[in-house]
Coordinates of N, CA, C and O in Angstrom, one line a residue:
X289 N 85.0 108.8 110.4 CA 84.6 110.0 109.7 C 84.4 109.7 108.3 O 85.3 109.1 107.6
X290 N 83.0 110.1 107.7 CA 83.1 109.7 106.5 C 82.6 110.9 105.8 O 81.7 111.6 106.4
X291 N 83.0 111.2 104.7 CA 83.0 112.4 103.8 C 82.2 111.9 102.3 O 82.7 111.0 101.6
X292 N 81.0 112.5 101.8 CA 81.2 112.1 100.7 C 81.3 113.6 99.6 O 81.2 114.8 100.0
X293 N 81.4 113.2 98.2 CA 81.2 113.8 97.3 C 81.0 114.2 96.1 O 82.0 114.5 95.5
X294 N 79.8 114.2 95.2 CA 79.9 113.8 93.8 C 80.8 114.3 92.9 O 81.0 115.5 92.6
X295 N 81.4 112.8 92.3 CA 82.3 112.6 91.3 C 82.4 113.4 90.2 O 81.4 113.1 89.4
X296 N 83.4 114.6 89.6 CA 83.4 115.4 89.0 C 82.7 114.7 87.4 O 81.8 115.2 86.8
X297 N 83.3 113.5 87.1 CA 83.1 113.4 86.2 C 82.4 111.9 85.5 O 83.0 111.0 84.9
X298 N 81.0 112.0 86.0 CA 79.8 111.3 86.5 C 79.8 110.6 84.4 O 79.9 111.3 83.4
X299 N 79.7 109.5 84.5 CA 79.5 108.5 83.5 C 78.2 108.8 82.6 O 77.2 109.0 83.2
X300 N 78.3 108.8 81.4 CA 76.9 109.1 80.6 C 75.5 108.3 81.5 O 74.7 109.0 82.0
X301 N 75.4 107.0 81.5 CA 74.3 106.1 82.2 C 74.2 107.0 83.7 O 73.3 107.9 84.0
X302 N 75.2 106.7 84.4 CA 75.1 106.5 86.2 C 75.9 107.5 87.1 O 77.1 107.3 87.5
X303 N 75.3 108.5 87.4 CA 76.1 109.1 88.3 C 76.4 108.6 89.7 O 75.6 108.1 90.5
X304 N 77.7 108.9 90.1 CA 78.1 108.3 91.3 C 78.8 109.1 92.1 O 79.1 110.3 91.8
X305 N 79.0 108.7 93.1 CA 79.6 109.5 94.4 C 81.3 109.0 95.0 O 81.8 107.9 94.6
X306 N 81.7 109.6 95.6 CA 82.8 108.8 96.0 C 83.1 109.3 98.0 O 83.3 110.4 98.5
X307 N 83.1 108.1 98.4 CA 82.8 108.7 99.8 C 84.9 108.2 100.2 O 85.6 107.3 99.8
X308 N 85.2 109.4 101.0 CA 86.0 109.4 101.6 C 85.8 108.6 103.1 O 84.9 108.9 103.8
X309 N 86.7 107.8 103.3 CA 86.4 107.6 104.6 C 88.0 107.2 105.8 O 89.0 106.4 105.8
X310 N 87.6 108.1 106.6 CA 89.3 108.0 107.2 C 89.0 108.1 108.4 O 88.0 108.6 108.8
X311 N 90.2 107.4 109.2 CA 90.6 107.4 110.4 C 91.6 108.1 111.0 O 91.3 108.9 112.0
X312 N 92.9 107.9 110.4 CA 93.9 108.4 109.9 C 94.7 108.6 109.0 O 93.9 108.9 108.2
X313 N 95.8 108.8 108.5 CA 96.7 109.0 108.0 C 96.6 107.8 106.7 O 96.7 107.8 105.4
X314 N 96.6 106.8 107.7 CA 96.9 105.6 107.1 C 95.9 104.4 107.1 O 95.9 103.5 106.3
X315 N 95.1 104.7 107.8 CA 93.9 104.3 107.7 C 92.2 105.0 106.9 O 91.3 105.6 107.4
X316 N 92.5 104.7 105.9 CA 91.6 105.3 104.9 C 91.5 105.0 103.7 O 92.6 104.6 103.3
X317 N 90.4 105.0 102.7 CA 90.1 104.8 101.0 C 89.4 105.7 100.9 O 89.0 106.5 101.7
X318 N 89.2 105.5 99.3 CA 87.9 106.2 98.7 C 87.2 105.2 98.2 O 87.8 104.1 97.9
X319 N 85.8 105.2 98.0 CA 84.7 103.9 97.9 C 83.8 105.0 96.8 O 83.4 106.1 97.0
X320 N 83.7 104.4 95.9 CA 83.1 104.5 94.5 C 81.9 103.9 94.3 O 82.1 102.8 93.7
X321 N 80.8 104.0 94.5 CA 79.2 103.7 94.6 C 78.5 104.6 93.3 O 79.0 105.6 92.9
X322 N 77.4 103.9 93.0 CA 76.3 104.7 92.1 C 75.2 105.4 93.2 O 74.8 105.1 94.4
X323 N 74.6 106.8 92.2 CA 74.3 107.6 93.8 C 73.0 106.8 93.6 O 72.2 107.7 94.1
X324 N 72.2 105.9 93.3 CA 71.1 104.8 93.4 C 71.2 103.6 94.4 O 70.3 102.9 94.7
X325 N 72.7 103.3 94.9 CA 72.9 102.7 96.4 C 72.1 102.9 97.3 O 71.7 104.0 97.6
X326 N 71.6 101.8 97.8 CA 70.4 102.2 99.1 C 71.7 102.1 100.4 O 72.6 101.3 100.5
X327 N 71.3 103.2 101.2 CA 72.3 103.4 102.4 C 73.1 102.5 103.0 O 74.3 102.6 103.2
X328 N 72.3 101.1 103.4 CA 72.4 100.3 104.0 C 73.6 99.0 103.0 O 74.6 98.4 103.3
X329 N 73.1 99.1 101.9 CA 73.6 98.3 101.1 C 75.1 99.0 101.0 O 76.0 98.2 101.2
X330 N 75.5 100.4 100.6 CA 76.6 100.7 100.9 C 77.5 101.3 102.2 O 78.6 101.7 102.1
X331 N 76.9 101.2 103.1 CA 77.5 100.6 104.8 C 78.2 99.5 104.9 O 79.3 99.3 105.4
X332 N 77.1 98.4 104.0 CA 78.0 97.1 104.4 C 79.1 96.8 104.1 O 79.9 96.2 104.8
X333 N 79.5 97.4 102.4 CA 80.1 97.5 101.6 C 81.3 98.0 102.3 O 82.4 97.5 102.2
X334 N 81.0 99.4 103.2 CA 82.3 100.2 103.6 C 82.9 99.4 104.8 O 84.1 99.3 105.0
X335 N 82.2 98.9 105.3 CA 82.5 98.2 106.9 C 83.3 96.7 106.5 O 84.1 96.3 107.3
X336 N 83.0 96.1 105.3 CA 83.6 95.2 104.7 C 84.8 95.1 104.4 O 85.4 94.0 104.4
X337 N 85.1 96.5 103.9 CA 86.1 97.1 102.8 C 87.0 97.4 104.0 O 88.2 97.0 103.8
X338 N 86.6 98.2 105.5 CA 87.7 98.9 106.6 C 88.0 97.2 107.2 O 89.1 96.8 107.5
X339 N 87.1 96.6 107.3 CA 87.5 95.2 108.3 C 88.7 94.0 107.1 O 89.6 93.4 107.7
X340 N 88.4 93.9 106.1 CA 89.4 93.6 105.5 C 90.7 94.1 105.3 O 91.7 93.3 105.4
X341 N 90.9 95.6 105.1 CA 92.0 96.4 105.2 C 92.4 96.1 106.8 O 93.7 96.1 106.8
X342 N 92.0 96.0 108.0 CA 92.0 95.8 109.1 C 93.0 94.1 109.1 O 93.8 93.6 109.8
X343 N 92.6 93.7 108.5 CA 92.5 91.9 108.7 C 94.0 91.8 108.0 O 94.9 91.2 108.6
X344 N 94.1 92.5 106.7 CA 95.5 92.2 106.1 C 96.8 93.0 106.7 O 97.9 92.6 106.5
X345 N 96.4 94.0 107.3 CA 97.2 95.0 108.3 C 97.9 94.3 109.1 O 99.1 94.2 108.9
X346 N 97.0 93.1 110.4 CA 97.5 92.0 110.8 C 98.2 91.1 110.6 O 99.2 90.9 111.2
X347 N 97.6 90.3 109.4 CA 98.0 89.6 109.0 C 99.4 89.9 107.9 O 99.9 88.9 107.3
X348 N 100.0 91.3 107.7 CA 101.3 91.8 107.8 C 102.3 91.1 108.9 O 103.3 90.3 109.0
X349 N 101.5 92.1 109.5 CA 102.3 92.0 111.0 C 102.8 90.7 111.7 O 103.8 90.5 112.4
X350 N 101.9 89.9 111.4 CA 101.8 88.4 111.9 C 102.6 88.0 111.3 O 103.4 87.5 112.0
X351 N 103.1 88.1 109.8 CA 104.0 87.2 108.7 C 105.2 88.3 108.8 O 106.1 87.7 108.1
X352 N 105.8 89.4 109.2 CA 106.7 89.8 109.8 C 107.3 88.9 111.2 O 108.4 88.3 111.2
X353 N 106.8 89.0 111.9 CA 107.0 88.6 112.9 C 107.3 86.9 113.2 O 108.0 86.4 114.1
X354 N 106.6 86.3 112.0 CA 106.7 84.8 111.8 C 108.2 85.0 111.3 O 109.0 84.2 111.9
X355 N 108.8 86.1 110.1 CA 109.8 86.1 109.2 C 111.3 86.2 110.2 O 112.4 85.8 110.1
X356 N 110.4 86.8 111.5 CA 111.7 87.3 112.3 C 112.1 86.3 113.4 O 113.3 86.2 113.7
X357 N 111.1 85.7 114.0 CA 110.7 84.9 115.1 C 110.4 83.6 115.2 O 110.6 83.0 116.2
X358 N 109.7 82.8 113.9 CA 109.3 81.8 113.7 C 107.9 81.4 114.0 O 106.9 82.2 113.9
X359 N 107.7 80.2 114.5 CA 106.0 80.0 114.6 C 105.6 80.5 116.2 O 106.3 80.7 117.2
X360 N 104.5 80.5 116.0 CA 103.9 80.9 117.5 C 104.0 79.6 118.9 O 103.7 78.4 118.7
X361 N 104.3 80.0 119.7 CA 104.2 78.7 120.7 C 102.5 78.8 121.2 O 101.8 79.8 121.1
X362 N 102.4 77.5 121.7 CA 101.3 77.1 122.4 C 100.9 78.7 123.4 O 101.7 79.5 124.0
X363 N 99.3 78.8 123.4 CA 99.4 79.8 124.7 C 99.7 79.7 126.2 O 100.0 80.6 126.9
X364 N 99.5 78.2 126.6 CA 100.1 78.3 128.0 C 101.6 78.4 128.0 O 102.1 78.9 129.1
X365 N 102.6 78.1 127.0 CA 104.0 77.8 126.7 C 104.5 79.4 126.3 O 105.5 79.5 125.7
X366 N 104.0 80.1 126.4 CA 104.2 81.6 126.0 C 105.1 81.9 127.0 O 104.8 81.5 128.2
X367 N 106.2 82.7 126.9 CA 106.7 83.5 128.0 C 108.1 83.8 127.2 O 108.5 83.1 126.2
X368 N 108.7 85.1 128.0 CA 110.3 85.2 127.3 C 111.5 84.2 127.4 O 111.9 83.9 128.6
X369 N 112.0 83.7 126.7 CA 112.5 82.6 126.9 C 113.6 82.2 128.2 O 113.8 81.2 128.8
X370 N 114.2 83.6 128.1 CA 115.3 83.7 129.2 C 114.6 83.3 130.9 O 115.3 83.1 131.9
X371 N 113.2 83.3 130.7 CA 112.7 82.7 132.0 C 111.9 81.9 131.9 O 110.9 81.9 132.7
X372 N 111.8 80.8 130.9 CA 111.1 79.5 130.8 C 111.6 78.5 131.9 O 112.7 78.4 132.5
X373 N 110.5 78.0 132.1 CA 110.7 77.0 133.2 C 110.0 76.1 132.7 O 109.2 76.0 131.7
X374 N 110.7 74.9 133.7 CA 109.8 73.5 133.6 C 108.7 73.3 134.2 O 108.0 74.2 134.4
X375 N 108.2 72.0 134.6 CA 106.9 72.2 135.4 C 107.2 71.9 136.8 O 106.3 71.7 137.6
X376 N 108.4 71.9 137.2 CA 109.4 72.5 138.4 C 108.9 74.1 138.9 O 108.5 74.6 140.0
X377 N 109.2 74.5 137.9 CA 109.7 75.9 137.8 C 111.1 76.1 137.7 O 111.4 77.3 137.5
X378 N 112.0 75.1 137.7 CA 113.1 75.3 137.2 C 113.6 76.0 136.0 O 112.9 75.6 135.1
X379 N 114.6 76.9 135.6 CA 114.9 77.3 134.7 C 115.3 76.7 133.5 O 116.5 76.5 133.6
X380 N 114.9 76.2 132.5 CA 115.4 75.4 131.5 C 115.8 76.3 130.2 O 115.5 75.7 129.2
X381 N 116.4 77.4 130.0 CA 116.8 78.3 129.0 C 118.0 77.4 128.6 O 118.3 77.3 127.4
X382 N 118.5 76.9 129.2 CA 119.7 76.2 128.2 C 119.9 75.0 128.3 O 120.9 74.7 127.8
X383 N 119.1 73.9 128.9 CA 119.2 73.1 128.1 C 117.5 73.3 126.5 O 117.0 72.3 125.8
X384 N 117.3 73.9 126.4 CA 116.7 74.1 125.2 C 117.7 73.9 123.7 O 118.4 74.8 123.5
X385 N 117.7 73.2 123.2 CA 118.4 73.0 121.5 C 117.8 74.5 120.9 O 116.7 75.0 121.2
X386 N 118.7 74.9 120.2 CA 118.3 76.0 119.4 C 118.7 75.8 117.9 O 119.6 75.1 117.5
X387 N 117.9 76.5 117.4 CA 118.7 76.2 115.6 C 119.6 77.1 115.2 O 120.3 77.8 116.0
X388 N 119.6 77.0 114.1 CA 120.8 77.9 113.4 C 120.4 79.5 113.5 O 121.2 80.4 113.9
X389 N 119.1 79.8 113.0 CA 118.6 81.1 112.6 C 117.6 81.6 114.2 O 116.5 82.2 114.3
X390 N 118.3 81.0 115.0 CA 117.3 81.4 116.8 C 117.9 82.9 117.1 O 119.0 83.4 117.2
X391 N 116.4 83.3 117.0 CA 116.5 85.1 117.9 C 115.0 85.3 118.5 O 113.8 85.3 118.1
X392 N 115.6 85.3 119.4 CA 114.5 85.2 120.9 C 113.5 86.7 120.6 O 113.8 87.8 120.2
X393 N 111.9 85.8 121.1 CA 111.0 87.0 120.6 C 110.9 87.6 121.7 O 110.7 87.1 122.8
X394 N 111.1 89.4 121.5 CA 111.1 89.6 122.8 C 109.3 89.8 123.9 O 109.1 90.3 124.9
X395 N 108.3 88.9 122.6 CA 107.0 89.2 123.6 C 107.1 87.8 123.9 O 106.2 87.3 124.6
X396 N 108.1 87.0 123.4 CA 107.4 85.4 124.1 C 106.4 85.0 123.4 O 106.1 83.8 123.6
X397 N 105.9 85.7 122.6 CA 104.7 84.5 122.3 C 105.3 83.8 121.0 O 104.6 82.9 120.7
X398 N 106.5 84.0 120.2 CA 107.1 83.2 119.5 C 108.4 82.0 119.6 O 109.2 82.3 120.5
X399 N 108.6 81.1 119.1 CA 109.2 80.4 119.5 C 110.9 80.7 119.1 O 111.7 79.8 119.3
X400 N 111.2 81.6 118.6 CA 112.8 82.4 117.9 C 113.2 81.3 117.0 O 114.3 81.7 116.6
X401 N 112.9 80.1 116.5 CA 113.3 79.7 115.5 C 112.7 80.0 114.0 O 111.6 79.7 113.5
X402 N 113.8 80.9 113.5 CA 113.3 81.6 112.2 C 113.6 80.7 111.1 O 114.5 80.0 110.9
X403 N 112.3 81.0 110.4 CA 112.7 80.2 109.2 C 114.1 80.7 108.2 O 114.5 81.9 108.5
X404 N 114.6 80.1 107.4 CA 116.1 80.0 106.3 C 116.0 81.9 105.8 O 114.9 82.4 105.5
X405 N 116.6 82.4 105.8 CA 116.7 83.4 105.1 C 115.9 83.5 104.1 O 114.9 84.2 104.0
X406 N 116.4 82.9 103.3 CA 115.5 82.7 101.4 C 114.2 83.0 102.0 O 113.7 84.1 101.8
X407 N 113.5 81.9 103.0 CA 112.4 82.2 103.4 C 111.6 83.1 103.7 O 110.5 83.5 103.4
X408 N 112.7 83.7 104.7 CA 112.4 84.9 105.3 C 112.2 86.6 103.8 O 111.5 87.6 103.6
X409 N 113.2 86.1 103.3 CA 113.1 87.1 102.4 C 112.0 87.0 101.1 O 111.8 87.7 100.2
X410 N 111.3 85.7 101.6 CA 110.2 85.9 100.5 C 108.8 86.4 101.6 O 108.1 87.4 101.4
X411 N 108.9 85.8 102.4 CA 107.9 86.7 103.7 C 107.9 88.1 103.4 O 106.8 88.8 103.3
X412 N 109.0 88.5 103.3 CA 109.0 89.8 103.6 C 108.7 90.7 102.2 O 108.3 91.9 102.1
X413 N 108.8 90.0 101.4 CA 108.4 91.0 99.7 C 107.0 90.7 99.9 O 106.2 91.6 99.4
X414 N 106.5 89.6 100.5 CA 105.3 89.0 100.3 C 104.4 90.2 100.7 O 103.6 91.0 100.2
X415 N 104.8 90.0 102.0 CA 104.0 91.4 103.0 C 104.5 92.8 102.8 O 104.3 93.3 103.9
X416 N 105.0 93.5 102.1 CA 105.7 94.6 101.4 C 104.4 94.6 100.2 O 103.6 95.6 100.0
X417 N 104.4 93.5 99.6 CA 103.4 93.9 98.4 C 101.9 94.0 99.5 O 101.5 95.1 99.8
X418 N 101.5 93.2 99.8 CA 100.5 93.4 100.8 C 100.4 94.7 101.0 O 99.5 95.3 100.4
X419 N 101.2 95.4 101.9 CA 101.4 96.5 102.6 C 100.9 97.5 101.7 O 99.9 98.2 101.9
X420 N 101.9 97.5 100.1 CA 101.5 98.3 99.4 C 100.1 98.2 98.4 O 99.9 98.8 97.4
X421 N 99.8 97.7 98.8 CA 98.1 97.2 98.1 C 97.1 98.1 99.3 O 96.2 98.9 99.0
X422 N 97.3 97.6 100.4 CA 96.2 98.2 101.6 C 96.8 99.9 101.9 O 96.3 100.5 102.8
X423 N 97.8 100.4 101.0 CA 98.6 101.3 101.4 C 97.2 102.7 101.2 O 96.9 102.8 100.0
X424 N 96.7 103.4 102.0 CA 95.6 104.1 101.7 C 95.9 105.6 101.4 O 95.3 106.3 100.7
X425 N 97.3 106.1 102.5 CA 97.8 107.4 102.1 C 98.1 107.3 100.4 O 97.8 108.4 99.9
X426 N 98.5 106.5 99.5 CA 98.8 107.0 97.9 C 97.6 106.5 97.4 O 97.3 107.3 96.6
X427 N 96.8 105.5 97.6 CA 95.7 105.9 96.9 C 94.7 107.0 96.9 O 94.3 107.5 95.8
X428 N 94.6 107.4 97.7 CA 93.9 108.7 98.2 C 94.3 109.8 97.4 O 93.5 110.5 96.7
X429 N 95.5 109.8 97.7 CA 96.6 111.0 96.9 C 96.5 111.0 95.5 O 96.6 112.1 94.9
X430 N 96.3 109.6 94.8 CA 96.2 109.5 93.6 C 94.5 109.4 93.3 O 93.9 109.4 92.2
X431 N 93.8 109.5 94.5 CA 92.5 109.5 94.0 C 91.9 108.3 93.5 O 91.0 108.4 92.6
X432 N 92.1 106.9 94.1 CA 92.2 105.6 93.5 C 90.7 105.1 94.3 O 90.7 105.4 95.5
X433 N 90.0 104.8 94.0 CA 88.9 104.3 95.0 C 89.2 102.6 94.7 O 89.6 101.9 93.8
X434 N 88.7 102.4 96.0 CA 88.8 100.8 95.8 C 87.7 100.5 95.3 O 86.8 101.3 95.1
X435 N 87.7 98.9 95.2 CA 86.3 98.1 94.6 C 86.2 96.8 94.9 O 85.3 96.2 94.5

């Protein structure tokens, strides 16, 4: 859904528009264009702007999940760990070595060896600041257009 509107208070040179554009709640900006944008040129612009905000959303999620779980296993080696098998099919959950900071992922596709704390707690401010950069409910609110 995209909304636009001209900008109350349009620049001596160039007047501009500001298109709202939302999905949700939390999914949304404002995009700040001159009203001399040829349509196409600022589409790309917006589709750029939602696929990036899309990309770092993930890429949260991913470095959470890294913070909690550790690195990703292989995709054939994926599974919950409490029913890993050999190439038996034998159960091998304990003879597995585990480290210090092991907490089992419960989708399996991580390997539960978490990195050091310290680590983890820089992950986590890391993607916090992330978070709040892509955060679109307070920009909005504040009226912030991206660029």
């Amino acid at each position: 859904k995209v909304k636009s509107s001209e900008l109350p208070r349009a620049t001596k040179q160039t007047k501009m528009v500001v298109f709202h554009v939302k999905k949700t709640d939390e999914l949304q900006f404002l995009y700040e264009t001159p009203v001399s944008s040829s349509v196409d040129e600022t589409v790309k612009e917006l589709v750029a702007i939602w696929n990036m905000q899309i990309q770092i959303r993930r890429l949260c999620d991913s470095l959470e999940d890294l913070a909690k779980y550790g690195p990703a296993k292989k995709p054939d080696k994926q599974c919950i760990d409490t029913y890993a098998t050999d190439d038996y099919g034998n159960l091998i959950n304990d003879s597995i070595p585990r480290g210090p900071h092991y907490c089992m992922d419960p989708t399996g596709r991580r390997t539960g060896e978490a990195p050091d704390p310290k680590l983890q707690e820089v992950l986590q401010k890391q993607t916090a600041d992330a978070r709040k950069t892509v955060n679109a409910k307070e920009h909005v609110e504040r009226r912030q257009a991206v660029t």
